[in-house]
Short mmCIF file of C-alpha atoms and ligand atoms in Angstrom, two decimals:
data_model
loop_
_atom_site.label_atom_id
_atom_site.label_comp_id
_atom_site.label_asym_id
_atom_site.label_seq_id
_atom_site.Cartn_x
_atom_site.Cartn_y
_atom_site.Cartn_z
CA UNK A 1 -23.82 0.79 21.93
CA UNK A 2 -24.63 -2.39 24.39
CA UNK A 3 -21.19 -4.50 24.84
CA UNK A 4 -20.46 -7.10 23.40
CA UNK A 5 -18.36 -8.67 25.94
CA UNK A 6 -20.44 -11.41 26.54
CA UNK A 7 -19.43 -13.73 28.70
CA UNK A 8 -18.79 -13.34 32.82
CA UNK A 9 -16.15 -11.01 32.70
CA UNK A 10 -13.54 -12.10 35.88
CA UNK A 11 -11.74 -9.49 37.90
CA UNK A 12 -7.90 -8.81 36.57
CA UNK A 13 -5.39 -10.97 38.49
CA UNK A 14 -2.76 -8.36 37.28
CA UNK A 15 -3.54 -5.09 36.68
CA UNK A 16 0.00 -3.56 37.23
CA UNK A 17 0.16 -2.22 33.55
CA UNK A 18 -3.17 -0.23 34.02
CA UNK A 19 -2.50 1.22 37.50
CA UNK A 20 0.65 1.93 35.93
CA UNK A 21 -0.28 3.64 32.86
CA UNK A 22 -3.03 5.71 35.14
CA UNK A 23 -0.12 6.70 37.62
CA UNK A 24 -1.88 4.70 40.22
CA UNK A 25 0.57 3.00 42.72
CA UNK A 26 1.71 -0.13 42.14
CA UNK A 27 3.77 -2.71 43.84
CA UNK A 28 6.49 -3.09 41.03
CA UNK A 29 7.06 -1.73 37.43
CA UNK A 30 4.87 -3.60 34.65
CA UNK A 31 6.62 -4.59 31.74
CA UNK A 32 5.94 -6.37 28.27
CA UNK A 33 7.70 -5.58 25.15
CA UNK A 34 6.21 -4.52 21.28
CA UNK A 35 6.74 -7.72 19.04
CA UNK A 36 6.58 -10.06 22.09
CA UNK A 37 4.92 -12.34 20.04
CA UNK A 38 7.06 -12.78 16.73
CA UNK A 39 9.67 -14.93 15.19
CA UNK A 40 12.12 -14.85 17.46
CA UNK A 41 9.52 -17.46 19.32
CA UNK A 42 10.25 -21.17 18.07
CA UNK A 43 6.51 -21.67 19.20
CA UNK A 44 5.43 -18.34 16.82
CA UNK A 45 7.63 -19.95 14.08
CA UNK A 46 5.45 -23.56 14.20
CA UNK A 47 2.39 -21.34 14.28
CA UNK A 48 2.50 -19.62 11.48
CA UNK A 49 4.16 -22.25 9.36
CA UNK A 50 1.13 -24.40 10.38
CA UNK A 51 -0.99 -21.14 9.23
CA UNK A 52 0.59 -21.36 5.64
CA UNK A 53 1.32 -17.31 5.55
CA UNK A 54 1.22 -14.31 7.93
CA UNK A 55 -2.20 -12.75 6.82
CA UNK A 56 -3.61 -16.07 7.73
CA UNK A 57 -2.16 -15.96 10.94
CA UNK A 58 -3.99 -12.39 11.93
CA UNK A 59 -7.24 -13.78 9.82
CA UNK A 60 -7.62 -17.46 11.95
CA UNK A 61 -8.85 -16.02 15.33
CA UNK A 62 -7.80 -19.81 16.92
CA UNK A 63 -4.22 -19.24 15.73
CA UNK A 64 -4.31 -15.39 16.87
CA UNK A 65 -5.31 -16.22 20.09
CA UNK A 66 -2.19 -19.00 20.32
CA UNK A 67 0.65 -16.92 19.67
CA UNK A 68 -0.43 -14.14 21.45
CA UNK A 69 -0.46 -15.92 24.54
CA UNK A 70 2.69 -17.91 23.79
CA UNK A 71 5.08 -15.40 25.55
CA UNK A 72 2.87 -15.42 28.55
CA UNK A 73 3.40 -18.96 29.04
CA UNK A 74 7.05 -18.39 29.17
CA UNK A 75 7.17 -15.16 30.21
CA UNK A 76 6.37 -13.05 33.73
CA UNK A 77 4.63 -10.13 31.09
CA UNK A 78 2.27 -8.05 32.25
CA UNK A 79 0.03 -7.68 28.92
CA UNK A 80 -1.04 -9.54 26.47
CA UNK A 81 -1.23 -7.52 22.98
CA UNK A 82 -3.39 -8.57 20.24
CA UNK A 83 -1.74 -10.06 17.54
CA UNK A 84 -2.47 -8.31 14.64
CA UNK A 85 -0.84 -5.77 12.16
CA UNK A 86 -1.75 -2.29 12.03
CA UNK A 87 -2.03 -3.10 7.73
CA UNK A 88 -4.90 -4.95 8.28
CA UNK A 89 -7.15 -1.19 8.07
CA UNK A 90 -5.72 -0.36 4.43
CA UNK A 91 -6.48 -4.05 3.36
CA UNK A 92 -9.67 -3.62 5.00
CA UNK A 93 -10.19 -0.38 2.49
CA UNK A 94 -9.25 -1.91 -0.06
CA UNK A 95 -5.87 -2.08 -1.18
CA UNK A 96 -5.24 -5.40 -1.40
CA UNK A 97 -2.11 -6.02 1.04
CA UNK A 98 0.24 -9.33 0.84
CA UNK A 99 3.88 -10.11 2.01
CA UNK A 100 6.42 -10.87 -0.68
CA UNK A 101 8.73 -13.27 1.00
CA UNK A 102 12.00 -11.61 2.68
CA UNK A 103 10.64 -8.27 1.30
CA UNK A 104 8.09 -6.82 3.83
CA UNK A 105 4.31 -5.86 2.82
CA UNK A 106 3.29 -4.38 0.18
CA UNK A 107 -0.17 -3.07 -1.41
CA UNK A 108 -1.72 -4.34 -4.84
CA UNK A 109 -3.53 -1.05 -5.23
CA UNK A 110 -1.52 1.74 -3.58
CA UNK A 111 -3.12 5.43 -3.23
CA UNK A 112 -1.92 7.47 -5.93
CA UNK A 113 -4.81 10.20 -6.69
CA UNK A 114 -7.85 11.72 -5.58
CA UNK A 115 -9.84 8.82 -6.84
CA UNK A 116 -7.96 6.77 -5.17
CA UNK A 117 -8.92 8.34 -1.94
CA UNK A 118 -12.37 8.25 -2.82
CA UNK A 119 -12.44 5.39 -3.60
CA UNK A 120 -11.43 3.69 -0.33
CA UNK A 121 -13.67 1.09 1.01
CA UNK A 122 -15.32 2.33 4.32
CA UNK A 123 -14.82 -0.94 6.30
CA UNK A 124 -17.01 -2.08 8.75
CA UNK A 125 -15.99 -3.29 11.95
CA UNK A 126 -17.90 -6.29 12.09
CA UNK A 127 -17.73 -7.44 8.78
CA UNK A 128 -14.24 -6.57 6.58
CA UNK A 129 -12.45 -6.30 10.25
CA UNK A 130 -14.61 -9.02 11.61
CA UNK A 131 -11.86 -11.30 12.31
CA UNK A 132 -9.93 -8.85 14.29
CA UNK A 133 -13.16 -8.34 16.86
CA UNK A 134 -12.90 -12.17 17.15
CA UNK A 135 -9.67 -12.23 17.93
CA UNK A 136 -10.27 -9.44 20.40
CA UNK A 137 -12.88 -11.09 22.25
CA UNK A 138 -11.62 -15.17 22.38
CA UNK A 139 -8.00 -13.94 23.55
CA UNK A 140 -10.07 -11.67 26.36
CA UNK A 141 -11.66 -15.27 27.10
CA UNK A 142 -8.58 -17.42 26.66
CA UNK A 143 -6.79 -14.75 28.96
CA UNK A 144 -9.48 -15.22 31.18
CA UNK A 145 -8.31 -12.13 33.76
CA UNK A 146 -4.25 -13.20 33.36
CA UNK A 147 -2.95 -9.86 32.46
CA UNK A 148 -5.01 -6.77 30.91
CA UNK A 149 -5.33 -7.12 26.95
CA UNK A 150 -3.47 -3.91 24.90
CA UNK A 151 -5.30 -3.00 21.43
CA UNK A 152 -3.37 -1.34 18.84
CA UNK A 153 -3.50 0.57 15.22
CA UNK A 154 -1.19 2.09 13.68
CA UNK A 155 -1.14 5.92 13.15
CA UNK A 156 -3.10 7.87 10.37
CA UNK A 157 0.53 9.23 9.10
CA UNK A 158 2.36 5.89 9.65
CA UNK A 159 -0.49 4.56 7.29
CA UNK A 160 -0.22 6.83 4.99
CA UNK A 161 3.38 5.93 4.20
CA UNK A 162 2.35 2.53 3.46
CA UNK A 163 -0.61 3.32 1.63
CA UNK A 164 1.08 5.91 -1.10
CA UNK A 165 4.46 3.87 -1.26
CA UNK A 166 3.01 0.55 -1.84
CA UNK A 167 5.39 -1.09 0.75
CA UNK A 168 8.01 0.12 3.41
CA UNK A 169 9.99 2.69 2.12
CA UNK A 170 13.43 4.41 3.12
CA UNK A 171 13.35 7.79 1.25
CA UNK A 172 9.86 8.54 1.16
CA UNK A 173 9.60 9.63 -2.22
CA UNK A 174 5.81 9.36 -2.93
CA UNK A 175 4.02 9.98 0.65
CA UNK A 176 6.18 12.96 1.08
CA UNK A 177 5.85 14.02 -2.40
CA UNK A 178 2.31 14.15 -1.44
CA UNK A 179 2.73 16.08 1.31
CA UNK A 180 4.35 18.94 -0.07
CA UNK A 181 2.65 18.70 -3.33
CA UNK A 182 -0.67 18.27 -2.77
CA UNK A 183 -1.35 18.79 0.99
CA UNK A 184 -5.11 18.90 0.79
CA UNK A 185 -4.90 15.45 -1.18
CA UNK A 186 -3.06 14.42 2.10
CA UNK A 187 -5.71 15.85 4.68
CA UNK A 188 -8.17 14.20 2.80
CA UNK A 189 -6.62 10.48 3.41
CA UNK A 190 -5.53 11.25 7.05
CA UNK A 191 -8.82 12.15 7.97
CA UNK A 192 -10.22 9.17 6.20
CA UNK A 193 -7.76 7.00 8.18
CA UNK A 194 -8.47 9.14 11.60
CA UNK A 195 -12.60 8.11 11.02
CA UNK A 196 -12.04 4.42 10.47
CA UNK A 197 -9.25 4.20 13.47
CA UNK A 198 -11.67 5.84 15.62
CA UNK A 199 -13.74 3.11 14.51
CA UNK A 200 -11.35 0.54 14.75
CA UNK A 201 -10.34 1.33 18.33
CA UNK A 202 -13.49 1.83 19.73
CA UNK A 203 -14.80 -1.63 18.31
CA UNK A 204 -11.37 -3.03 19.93
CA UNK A 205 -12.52 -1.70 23.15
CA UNK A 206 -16.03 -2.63 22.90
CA UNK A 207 -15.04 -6.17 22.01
CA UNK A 208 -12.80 -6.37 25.20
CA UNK A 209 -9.44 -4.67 24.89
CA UNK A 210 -8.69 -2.92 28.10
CA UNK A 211 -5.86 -0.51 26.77
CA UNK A 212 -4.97 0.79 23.12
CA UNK A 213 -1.88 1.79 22.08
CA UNK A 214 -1.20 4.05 18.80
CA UNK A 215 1.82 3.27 16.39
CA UNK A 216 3.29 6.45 14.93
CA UNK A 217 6.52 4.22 13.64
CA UNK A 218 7.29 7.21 11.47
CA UNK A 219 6.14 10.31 12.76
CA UNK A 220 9.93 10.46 13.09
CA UNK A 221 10.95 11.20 9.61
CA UNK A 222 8.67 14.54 9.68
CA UNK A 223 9.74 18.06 10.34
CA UNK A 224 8.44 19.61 13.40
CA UNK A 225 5.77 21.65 11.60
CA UNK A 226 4.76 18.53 9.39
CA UNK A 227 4.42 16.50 12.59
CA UNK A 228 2.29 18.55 14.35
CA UNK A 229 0.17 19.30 11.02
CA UNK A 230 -0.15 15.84 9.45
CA UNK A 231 0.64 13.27 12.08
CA UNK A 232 -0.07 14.74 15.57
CA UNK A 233 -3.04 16.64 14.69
CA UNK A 234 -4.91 13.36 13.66
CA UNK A 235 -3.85 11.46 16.69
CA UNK A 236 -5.38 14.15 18.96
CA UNK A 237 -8.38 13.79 16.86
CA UNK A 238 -8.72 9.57 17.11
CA UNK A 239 -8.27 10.27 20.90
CA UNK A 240 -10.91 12.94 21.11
CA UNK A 241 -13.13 10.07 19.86
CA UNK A 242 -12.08 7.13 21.55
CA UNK A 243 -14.52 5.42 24.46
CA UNK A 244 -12.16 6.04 27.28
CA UNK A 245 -14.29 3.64 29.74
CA UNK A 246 -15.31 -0.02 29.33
CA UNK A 247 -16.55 -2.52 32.08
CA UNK A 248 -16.57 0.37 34.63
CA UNK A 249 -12.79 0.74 34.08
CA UNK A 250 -10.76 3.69 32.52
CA UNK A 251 -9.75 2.16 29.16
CA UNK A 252 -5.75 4.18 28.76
CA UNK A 253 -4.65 5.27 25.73
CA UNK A 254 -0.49 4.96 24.81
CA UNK A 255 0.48 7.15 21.88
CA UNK A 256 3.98 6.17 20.75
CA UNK A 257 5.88 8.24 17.42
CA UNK A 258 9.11 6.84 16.82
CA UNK A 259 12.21 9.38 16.54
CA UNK A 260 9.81 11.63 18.21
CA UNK A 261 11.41 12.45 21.56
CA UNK A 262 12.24 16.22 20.37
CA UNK A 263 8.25 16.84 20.90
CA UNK A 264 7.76 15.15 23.65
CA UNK A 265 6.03 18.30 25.10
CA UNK A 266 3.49 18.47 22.15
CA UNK A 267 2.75 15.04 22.58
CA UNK A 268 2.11 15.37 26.35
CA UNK A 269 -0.12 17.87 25.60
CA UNK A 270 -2.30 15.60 23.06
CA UNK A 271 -5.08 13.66 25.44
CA UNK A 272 -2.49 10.48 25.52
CA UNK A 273 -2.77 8.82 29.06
CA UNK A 274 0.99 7.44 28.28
CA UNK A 275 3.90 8.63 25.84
CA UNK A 276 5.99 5.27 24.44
CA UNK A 277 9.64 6.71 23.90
CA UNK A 278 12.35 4.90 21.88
CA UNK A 279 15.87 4.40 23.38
CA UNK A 280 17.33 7.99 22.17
CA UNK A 281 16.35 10.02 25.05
CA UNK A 282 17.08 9.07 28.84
CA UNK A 283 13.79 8.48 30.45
CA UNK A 284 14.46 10.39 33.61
CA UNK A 285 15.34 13.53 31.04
CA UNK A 286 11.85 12.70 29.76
CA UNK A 287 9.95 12.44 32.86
CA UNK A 288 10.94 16.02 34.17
CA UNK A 289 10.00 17.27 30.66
CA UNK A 290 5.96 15.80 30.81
CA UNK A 291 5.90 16.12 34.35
CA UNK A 292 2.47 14.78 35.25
CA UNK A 293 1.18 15.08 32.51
CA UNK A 294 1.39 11.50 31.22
CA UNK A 295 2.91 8.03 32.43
CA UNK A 296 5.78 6.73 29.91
CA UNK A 297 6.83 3.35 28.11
CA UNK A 298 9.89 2.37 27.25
CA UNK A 299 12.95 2.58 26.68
CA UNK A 300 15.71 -0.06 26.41
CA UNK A 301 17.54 -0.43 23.23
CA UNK A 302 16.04 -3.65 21.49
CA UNK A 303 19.96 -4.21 21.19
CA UNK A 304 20.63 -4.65 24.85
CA UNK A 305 19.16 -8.06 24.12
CA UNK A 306 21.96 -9.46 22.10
CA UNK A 307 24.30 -8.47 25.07
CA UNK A 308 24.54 -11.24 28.26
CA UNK A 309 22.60 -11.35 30.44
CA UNK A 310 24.29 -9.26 33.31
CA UNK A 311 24.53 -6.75 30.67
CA UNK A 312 20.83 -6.36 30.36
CA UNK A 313 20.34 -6.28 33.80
CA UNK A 314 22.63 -3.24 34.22
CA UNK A 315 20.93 -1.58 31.97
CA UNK A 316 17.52 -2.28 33.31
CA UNK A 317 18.82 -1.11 37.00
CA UNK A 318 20.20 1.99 34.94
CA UNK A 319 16.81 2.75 33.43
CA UNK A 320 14.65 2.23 36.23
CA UNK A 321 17.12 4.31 38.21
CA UNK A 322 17.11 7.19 35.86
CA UNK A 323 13.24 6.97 36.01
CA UNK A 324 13.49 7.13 39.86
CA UNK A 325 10.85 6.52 42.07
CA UNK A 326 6.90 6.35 42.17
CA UNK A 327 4.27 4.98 39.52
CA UNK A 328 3.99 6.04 36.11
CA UNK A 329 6.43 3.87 34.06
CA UNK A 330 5.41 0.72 32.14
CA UNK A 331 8.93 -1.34 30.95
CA UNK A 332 9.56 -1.92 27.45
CA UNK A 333 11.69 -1.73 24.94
CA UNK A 334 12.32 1.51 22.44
CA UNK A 335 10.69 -0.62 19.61
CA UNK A 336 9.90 -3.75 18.77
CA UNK A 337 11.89 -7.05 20.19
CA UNK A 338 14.35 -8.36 17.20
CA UNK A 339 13.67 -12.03 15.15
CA UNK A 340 17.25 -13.21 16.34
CA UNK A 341 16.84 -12.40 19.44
CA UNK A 342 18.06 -15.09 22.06
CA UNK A 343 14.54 -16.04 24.32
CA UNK A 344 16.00 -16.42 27.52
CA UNK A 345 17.74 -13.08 26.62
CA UNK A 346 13.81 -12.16 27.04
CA UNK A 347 13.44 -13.68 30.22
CA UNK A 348 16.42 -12.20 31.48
CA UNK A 349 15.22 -8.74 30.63
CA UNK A 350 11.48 -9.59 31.79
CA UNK A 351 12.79 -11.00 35.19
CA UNK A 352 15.26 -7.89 36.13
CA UNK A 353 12.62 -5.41 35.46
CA UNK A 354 10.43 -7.21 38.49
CA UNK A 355 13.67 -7.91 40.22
CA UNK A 356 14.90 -4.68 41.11
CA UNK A 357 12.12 -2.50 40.51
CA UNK A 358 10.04 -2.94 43.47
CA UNK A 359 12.54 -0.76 45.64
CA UNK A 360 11.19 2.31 43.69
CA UNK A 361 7.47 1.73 44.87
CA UNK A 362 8.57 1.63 48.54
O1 CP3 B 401 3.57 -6.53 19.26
C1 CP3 B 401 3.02 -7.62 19.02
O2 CP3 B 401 3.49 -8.73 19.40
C2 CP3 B 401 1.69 -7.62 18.29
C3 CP3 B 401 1.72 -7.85 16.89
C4 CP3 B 401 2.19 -6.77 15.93
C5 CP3 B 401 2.72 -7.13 14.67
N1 CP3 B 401 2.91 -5.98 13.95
C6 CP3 B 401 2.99 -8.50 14.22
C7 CP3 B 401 3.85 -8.71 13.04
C8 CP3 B 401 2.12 -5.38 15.99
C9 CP3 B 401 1.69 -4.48 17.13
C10 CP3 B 401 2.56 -4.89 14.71
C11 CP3 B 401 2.57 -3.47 14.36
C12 CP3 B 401 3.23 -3.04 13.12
N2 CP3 B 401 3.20 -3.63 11.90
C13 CP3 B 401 3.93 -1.81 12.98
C14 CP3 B 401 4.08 -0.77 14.06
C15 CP3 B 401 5.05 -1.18 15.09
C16 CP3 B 401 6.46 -1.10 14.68
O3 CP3 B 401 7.12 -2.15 14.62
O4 CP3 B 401 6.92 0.03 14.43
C17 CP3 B 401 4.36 -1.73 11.65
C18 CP3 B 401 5.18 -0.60 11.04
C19 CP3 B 401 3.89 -2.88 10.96
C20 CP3 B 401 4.03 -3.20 9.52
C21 CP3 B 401 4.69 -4.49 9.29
N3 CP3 B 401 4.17 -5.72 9.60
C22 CP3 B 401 5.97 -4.71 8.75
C23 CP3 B 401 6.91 -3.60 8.28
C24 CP3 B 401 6.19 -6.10 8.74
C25 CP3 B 401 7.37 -6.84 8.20
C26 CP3 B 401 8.38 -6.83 9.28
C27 CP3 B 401 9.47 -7.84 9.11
O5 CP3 B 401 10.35 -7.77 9.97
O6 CP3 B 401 9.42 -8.67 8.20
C28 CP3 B 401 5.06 -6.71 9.33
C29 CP3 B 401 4.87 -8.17 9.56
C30 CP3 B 401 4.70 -8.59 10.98
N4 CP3 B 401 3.81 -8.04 11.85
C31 CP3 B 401 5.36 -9.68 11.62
C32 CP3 B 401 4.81 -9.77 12.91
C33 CP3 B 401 5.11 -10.80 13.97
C34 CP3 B 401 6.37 -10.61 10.99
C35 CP3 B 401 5.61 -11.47 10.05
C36 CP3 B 401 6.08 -12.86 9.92
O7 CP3 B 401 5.73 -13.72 10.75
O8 CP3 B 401 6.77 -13.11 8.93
#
């Protein structure tokens, strides 16, 4: 496939988060957190009221491209991440997804059946996930070399839940009634899901993004053979089919299941370039059980931002201190960044993490 990236591509003014990711040396530790762009951004909030409704937000490439570089104008971050949802691949196939107000998203035609399954929609990248290429490629432009651009889906499994329950769930009923039910039934959508990511990410990359990142949000909620059967297993498989190089640059790939830390070693052991950890495990307990394996993300309690902010400095020095010294840790938070979160609590955070990290790359 000839790229599509277009126009004069310019060298990366900041490329921290790569080197990073790679275990390359770099001069401090990267950081940028999930949800950076999101409601706890006045500027996000004007956005998307002037966009009417969410969905139109990720379908209006112009409006995309705004908000997801609205934290970089009042942030130090080093990434930009498309601003998307990882829903927009089951609407794409079909299901028909909208957001009730106040209640999360939910799916006019959830999967209940085999017929279901076969009847999914094969989307095509440049046509019922169109508007997510354009996004891809005018924030690459708008960016123009800033700070590298992360692409993102979300997992097969983490799919899955949303697909059979119709909407966010807390129990699980349905997608793990599935699972124990009717396994094959379940094999059969995840390996759907894993073709169409595979897709997905590679037409991400192709359009411009320079790393992806994989969102297992509930890989967690499996049991340790479950995980590795219906959640890891297809991960490995997207990355076994991912373009790992674009524009003469190695393209890393971050695979992140929440409430995952207990198989961290599995994980490693995946073809991930990075692991993303939430705040339950210490990272230094987590580096000397990957080794070198992989480079990790993470981990401050989203939390720690509704403290002052001396208190979230502490607790960055504690984290960087626990993940001691050398390459191979990109700064973030254990999951996304909260809607009533204080932004200069943000900047505070952003700011320690270059602050006192540079004494570990001495
Ligand atoms: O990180 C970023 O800034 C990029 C944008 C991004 C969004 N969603 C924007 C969004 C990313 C990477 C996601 C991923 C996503 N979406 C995940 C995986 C990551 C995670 O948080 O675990 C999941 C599970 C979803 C599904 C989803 N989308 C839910 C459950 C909701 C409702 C959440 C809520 O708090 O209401 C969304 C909507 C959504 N996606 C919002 C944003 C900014 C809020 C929508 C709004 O403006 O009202």
């Amino acid at each position: 496939m000839s790229p599509v990236v277009n126009y004069k591509m310019s060298e990366l003014k900041n490329d921290r988060f790569l080197r990073a990711l790679l275990k390359e040396p770099v001069d401090m530790t990267p950081v940028w957190m999930m949800r950076q762009a999101g409601r706890y951004l006045p500027e996000y909030k004007a956005t998307r009221a002037k966009a009417g409704d969410f969905m139109t937000l990720c379908k209006t490439p112009e409006l995309a491209t705004e908000v997801t570089i609205q934290p970089l104008d009042r942030f130090p971050l080093d990434a930009a991440i498309l601003f998307s949802d990882i829903l927009t691949v089951p609407d794409a196939m079909g299901l028909g997804l909208y957001f009730a107000e106040g209640e999360g998203p939910r799916f006019e035609r959830p999967i209940r059946s085999k017929a279901d399954i076969e009847n999914l929609i094969n989307p095509q990248m440049d046509e019922e996930l169109g508007y997510v290429m354009a996004a891809v490629s005018m924030i690459r432009r708008e960016l123009d070399g800033r700070v590298p651009l992360i692409g993102f889906t979300g997992s097969p499994w983490t799919l899955a839940t949303y697909m059979v329950e119709g909407s966010s769930s807390k129990e699980y009923a349905k997608v793990k009634g599935m699972l124990y039910d009717q396994p094959q039934l379940m094999h059969m959508l995840l390996d759907k899901l894993a073709d169409t990511i595979i897709d997905y990410l590679n037409a991400q990359i192709e359009h411009g993004a320079q790393a992806v990142m994989i969102f297992d949000t509930w890989g967690g909620v499996l049991t340790t053979r479950d995980y590795n059967e219906f959640s890891l297993r297809y991960m490995q498989k997207i990355m076994d089919g991912l373009n790992r190089e674009s524009e003469g640059r190695k393209v890393p790939v971050i695979m992140f299941s929440k409430g995952g830390c207990q198989w961290l070693e599995a994980q490693a052991d995946a073809g991930a370039d990075a692991l993303g950890l939430d705040w339950t495990l210490d990272i230094g307990a987590a580096r000397a059980r990957v080794g070198d394996k992989v480079a990790l993300q993470g981990n401050m309690d989203p939390c720690v931002l509704y403290a002052s902010p001396e208190r979230i400095r502490e607790e960055v020095a504690t984290i960087l201190e626990s993940y001691g010294k050398g390459s191979g840790h990109v700064f973030n938070l254990g999951h996304g960044i909260h809607q009533f979160v204080d932004p200069e609590h943000a900047k505070a955070f952003i700011e320690a993490v270059h602050e006192l990290s540079p004494a570990y790359h001495k």
